[in-house]
Short mmCIF file of C-alpha atoms in Angstrom, two decimals:
data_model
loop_
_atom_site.label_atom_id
_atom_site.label_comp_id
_atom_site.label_asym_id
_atom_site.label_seq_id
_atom_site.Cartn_x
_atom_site.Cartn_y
_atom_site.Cartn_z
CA UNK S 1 71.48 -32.63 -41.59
CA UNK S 2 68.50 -33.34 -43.77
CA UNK S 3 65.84 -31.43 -45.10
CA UNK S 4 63.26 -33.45 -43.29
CA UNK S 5 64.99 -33.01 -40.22
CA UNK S 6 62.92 -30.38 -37.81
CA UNK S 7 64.04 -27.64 -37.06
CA UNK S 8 64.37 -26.62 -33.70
CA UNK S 9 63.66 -22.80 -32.49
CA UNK S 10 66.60 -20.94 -31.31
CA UNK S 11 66.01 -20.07 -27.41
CA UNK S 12 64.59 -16.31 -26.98
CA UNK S 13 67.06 -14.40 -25.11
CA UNK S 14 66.05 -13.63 -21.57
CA UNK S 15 64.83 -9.96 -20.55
CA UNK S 16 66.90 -7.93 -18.56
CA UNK S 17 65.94 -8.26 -14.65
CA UNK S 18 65.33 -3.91 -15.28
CA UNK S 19 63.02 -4.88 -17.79
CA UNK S 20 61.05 -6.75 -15.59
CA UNK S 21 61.01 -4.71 -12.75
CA UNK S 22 59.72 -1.96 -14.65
CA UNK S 23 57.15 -3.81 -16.25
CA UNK S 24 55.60 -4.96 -12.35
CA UNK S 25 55.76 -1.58 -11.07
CA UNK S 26 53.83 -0.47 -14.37
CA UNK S 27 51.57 -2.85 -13.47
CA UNK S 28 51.18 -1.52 -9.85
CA UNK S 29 50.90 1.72 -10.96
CA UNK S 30 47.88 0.84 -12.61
CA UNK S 31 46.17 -1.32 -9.77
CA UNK S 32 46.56 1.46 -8.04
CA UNK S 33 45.06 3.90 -10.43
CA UNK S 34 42.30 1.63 -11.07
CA UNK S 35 41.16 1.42 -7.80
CA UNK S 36 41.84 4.80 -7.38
CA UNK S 37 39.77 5.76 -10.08
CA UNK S 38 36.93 3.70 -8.69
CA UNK S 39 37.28 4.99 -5.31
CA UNK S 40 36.36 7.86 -6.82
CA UNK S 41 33.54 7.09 -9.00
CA UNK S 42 32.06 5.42 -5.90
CA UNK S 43 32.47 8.61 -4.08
CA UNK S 44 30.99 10.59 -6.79
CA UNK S 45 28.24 8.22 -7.44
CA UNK S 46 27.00 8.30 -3.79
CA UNK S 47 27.20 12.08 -3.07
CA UNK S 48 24.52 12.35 -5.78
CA UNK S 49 23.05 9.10 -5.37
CA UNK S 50 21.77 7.34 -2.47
CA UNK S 51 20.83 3.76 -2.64
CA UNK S 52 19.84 0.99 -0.30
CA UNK S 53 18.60 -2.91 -0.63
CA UNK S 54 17.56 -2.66 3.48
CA UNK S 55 14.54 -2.07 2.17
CA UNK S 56 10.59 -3.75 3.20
CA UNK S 57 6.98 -2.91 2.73
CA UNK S 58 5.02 -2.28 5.69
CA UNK S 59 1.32 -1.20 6.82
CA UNK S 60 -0.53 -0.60 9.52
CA UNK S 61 -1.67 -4.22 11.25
CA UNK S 62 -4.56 -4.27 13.31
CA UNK S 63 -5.40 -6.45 15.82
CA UNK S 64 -8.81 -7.41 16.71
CA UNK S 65 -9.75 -8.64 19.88
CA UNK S 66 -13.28 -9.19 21.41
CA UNK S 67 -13.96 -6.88 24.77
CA UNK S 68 -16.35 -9.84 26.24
CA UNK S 69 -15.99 -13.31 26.55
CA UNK S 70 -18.05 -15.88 25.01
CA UNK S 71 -18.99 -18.87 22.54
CA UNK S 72 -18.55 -17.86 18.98
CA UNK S 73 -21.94 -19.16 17.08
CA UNK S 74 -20.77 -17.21 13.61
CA UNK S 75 -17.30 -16.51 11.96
CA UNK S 76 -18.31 -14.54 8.93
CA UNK S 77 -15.33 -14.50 7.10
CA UNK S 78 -12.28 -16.21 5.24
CA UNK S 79 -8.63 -16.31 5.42
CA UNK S 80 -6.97 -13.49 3.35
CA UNK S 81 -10.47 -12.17 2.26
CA UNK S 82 -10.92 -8.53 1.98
CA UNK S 83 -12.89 -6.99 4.01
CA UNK S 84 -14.46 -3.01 4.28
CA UNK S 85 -14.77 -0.86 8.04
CA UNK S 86 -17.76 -2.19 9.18
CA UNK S 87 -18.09 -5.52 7.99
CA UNK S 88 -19.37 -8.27 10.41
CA UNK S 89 -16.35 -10.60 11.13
CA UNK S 90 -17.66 -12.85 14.15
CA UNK S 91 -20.83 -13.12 16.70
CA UNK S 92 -20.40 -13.86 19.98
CA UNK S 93 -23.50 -16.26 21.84
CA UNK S 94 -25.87 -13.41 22.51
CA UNK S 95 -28.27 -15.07 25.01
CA UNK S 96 -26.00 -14.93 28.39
CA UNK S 97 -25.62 -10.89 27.52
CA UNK S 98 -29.30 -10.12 26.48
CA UNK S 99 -30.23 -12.10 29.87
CA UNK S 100 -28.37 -9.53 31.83
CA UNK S 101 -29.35 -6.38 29.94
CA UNK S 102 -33.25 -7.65 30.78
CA UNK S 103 -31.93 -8.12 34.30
CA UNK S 104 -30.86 -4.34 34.71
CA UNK S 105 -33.72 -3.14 33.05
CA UNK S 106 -35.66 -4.55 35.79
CA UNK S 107 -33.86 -3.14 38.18
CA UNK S 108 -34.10 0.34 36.36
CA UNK S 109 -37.76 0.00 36.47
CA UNK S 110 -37.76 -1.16 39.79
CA UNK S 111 -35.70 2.02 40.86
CA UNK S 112 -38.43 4.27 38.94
CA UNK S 113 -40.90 3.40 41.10
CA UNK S 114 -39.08 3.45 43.95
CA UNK S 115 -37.67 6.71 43.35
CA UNK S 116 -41.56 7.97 42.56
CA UNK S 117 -42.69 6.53 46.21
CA UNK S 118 -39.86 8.25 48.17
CA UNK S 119 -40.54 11.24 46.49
CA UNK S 120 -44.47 11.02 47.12
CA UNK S 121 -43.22 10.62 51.13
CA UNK S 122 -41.39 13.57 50.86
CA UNK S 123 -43.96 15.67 49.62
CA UNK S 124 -46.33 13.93 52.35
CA UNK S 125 -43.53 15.06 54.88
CA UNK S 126 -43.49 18.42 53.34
CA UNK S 127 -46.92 18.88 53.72
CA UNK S 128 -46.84 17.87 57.48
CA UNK S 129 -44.69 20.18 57.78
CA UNK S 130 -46.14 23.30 56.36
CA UNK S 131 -49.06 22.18 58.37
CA UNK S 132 -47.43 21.78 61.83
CA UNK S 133 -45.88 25.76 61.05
CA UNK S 134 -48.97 27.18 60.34
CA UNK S 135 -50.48 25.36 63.29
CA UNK S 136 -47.39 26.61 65.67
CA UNK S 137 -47.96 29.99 64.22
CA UNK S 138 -51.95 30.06 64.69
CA UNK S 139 -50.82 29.07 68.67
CA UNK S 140 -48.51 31.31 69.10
CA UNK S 141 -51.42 33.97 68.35
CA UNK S 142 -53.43 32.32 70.56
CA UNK S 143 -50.79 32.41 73.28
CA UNK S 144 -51.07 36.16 73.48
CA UNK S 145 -54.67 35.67 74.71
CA UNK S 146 -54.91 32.84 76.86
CA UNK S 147 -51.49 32.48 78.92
CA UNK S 148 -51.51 28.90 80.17
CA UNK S 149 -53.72 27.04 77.43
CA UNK S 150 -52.24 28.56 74.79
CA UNK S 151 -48.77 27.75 76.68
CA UNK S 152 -49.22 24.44 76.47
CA UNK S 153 -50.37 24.26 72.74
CA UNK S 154 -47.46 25.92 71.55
CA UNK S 155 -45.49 22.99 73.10
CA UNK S 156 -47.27 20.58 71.71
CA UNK S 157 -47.07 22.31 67.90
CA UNK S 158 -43.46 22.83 68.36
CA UNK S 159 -42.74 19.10 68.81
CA UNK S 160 -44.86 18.58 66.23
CA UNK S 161 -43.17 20.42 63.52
CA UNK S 162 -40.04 19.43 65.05
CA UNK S 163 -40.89 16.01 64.21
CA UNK S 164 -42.05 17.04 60.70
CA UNK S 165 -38.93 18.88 59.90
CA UNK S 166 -36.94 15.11 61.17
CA UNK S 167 -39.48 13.36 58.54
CA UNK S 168 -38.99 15.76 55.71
CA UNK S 169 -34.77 15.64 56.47
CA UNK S 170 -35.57 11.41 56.60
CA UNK S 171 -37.53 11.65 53.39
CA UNK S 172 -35.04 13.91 51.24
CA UNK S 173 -32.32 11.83 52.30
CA UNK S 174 -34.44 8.71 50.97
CA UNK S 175 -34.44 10.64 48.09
CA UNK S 176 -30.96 11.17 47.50
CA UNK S 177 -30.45 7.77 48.13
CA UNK S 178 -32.38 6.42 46.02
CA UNK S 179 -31.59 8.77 43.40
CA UNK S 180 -28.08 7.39 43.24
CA UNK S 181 -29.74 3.33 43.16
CA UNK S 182 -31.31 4.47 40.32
CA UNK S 183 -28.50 6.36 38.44
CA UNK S 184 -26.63 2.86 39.67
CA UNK S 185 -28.85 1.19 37.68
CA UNK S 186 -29.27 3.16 34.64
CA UNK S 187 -25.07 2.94 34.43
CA UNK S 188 -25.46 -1.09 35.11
CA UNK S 189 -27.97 -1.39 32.10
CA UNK S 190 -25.83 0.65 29.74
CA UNK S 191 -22.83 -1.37 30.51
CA UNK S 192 -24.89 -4.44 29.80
CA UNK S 193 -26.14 -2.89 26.52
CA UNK S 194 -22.72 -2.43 25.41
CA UNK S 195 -21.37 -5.69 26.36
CA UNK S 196 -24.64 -7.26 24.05
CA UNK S 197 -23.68 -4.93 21.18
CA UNK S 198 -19.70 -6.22 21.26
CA UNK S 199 -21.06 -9.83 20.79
CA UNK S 200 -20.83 -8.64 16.53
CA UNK S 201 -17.08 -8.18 16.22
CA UNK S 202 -16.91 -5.49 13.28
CA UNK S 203 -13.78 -4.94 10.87
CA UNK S 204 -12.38 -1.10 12.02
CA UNK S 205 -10.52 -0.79 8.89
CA UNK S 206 -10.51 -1.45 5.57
CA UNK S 207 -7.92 -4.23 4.55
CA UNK S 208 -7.77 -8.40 4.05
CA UNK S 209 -7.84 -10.44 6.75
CA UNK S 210 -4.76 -12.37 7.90
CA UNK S 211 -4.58 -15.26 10.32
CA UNK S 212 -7.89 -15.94 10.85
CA UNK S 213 -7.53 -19.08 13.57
CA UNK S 214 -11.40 -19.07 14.96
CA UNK S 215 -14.16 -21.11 14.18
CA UNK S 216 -17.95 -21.95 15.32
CA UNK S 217 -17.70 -23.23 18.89
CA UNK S 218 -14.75 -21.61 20.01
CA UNK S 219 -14.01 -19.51 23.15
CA UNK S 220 -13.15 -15.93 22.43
CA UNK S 221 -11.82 -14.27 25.49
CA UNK S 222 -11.89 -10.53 26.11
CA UNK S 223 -8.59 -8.78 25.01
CA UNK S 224 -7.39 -11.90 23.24
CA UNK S 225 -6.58 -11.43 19.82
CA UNK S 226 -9.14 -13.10 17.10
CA UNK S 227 -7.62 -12.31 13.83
CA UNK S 228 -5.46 -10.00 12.36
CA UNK S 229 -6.18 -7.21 9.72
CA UNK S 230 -3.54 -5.77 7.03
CA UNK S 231 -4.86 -2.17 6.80
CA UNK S 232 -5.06 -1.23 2.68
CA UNK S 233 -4.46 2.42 3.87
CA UNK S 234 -1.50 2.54 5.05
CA UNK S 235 1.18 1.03 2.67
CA UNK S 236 4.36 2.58 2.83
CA UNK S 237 8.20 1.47 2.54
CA UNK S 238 11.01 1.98 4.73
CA UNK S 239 14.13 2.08 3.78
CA UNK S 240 17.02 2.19 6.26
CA UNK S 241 19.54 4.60 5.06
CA UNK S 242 23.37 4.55 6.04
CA UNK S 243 24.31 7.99 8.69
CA UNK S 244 25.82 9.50 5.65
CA UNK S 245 22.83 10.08 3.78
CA UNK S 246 20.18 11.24 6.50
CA UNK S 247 21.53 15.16 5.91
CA UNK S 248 20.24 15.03 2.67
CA UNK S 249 16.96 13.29 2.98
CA UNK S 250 14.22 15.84 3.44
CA UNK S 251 10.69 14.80 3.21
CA UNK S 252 8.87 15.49 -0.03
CA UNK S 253 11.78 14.58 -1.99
CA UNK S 254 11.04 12.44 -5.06
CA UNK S 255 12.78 8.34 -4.89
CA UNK S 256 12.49 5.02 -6.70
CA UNK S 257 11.37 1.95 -5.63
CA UNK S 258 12.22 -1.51 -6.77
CA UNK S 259 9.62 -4.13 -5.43
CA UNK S 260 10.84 -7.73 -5.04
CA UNK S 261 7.37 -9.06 -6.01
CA UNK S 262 6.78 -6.62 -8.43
CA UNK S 263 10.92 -6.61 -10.52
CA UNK S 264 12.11 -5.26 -13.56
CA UNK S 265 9.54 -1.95 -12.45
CA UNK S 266 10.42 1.11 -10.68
CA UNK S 267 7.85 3.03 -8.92
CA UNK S 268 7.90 6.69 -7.98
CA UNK S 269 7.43 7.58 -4.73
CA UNK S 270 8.50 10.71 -2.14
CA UNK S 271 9.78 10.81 1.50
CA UNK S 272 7.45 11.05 3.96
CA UNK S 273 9.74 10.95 6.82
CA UNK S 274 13.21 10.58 8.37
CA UNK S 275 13.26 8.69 11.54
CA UNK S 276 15.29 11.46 14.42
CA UNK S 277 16.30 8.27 16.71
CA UNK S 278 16.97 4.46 16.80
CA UNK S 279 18.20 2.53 19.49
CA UNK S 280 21.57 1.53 20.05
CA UNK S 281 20.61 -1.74 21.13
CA UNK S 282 17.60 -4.66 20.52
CA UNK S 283 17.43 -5.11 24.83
CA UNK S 284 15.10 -1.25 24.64
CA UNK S 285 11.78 -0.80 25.06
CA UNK S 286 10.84 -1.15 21.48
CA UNK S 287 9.62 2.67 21.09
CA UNK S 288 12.59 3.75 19.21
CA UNK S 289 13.26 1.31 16.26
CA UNK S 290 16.30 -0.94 16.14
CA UNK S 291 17.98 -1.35 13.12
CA UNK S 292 21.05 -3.95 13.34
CA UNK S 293 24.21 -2.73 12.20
CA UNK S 294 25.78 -6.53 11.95
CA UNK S 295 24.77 -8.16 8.27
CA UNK S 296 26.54 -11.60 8.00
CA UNK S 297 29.19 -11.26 10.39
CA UNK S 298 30.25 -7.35 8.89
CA UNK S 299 29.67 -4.15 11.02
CA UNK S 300 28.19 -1.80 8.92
CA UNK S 301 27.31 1.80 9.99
CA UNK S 302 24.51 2.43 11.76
CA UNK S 303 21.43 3.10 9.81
CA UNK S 304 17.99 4.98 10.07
CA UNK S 305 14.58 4.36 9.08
CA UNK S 306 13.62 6.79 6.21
CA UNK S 307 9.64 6.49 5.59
CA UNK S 308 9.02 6.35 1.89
CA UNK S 309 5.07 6.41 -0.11
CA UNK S 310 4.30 5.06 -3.66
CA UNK S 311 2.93 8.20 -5.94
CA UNK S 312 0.26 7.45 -7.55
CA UNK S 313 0.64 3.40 -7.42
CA UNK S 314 -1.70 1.80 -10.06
CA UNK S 315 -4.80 0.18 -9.06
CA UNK S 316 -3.97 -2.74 -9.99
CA UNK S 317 -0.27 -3.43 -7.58
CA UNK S 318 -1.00 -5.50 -4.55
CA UNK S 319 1.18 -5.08 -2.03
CA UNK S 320 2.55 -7.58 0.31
CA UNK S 321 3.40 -6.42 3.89
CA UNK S 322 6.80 -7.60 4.91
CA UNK S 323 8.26 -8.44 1.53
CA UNK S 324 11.77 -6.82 0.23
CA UNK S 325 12.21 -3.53 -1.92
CA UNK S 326 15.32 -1.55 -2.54
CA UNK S 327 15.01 2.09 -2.82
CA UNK S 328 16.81 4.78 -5.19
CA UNK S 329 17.29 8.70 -3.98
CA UNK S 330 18.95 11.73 -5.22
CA UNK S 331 20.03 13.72 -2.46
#
């Protein structure tokens, strides 16, 4: 053999099969441990902390819909425009409603005078009346003195007030009757006014408006929703918390809150409430909320709403309703 030759390593002896055994079983061991060990740091973690990506901002949305039907002439407005209570949003063609409200003021005038002519006959009839007694009295006086003669008149006087007493009944009832024409009437002009004045469709919150769909010569129909508005009041976020948690979650308590369009930011905030009851199915009546316990195929545990509100939120975060958030408590 030659120096230049190279030199080939000498095979490494093979372990014992003990050796190896051991070594696997060490390594078991510590799978085990590990997860173990994380098991319990998990454990740990959420007995003091209780977190949850099922999160969304919400608000209050209200839905605007015209009580009378009609051509709009006016949409005052814009999409996503914000807006204050009390702000004109649409008018409604005025003329067909300020036609009617002229109409029943006629008839309320109409009724007025009416009502003053029945009562004049009544007072006539009253008058006849008193008249006819006095004169029945005045024969019956008479009556005393002069037996046949005075007989005679008293007849006469008696139908006389008998048929003054059936005029003053006919009268008064005239009255009542036409007391309720004219109380008809007075109701029929104020629903007309009140149809005229919801021809101006008026914002009842403050908030932007969303979905706006209506323009100049449209129909709006009574009860038939116009446009939407997000209500700037009511911002909140709920966060739907596993069954686990809910024992711990008391209103007032102090939480986090991640925005999706606001990241990299927590904001404090407190509970303001802890839903008592969801449904256990979406096929309900959609009082008690429904919160799905499937998320991609896995069944999860069911889950309850837990109301949460931004403290003091700075003046200058827009929220968006709908949009994700995860939340952070320490029960």
């Amino acid at each position: 053999m030659t120096s230049n030759e190279p030199i080939e390593p000498e095979p490494s002896a093979p372990l014992p099969a003990a050796s190896t055994e051991r070594q696997r079983a060490f390594r078991l061991v510590v799978g085990i441990a590990c997860l173990l060990a994380l098991l319990a740091v998990w454990q740990v973690l959420t007995s003091f902390v209780a977190y949850t990506d099922d999160a969304y901002v919400t608000t209050n949305f209200v839905t605007i819909a015209p009580q009378v039907t009609g051509v709009i002439v006016s949409v005052n407005v814009a999409n996503d425009q914000e807006v204050r209570r009390g702000d004109l949003l649409a008018v409604i063609d005025k003329v067909p409603f300020q036609l009617v409200v002229d109409q029943r003021k006629a008839a309320v005038q109409e009724a007025a005078v009416n009502h003053k002519l029945v009562n004049d006959e009544l007072k006539a009839a009253q008058d006849r009346l008193a008249a006819a007694t006095a004169a029945l009295q005045q024969a019956s006086g008479d009556q005393k003195q002069v037996a046949l003669t005075a007989a005679d008149m008293v007849s006469a006087q008696q139908r006389e007030q008998v048929a003054a007493r059936e005029a003053v009944d006919k009268a008064s009832q005239s009255v009542v009757n036409q007391d309720a024409v004219a109380a008809q009437a007075k109701a029929a002009l104020a629903l007309a006014e009140w149809q005229l004045s919801q021809t101006e469709i008026h914002t009842p919150a403050d908030g932007t408006v969303n979905n706006l769909s209506v323009s100049v010569g449209d129909t709006a129909s009574a009860g038939k929703a116009l446009v939407g508005i997000v209500d700037a009041a009511g911002w909140r976020i709920v966060a739907n918390y596993k069954e686990n948690y809910i024992r711990s979650l008391k209103p007032g308590k102090a939480a986090w809150v991640w925005l999706d369009t606001h990241p990299w930011r927590l904001y404090r905030a407190r509970i303001e409430g802890v839903s008592r009851g969801i449904s256990r199915g979406p096929n309900q009546d959609g009082i008690l909320p429904y919160v799905a316990p499937t998320t991609d195929w896995i069944r999860l545990g069911r889950r309850f709403p837990v109301t949460l509100k931004l403290a003091d939120p700075p003046s200058d975060l827009t929220l968006y309703m709908g949009s994700d958030a995860s939340t952070l408590i320490f029960p």
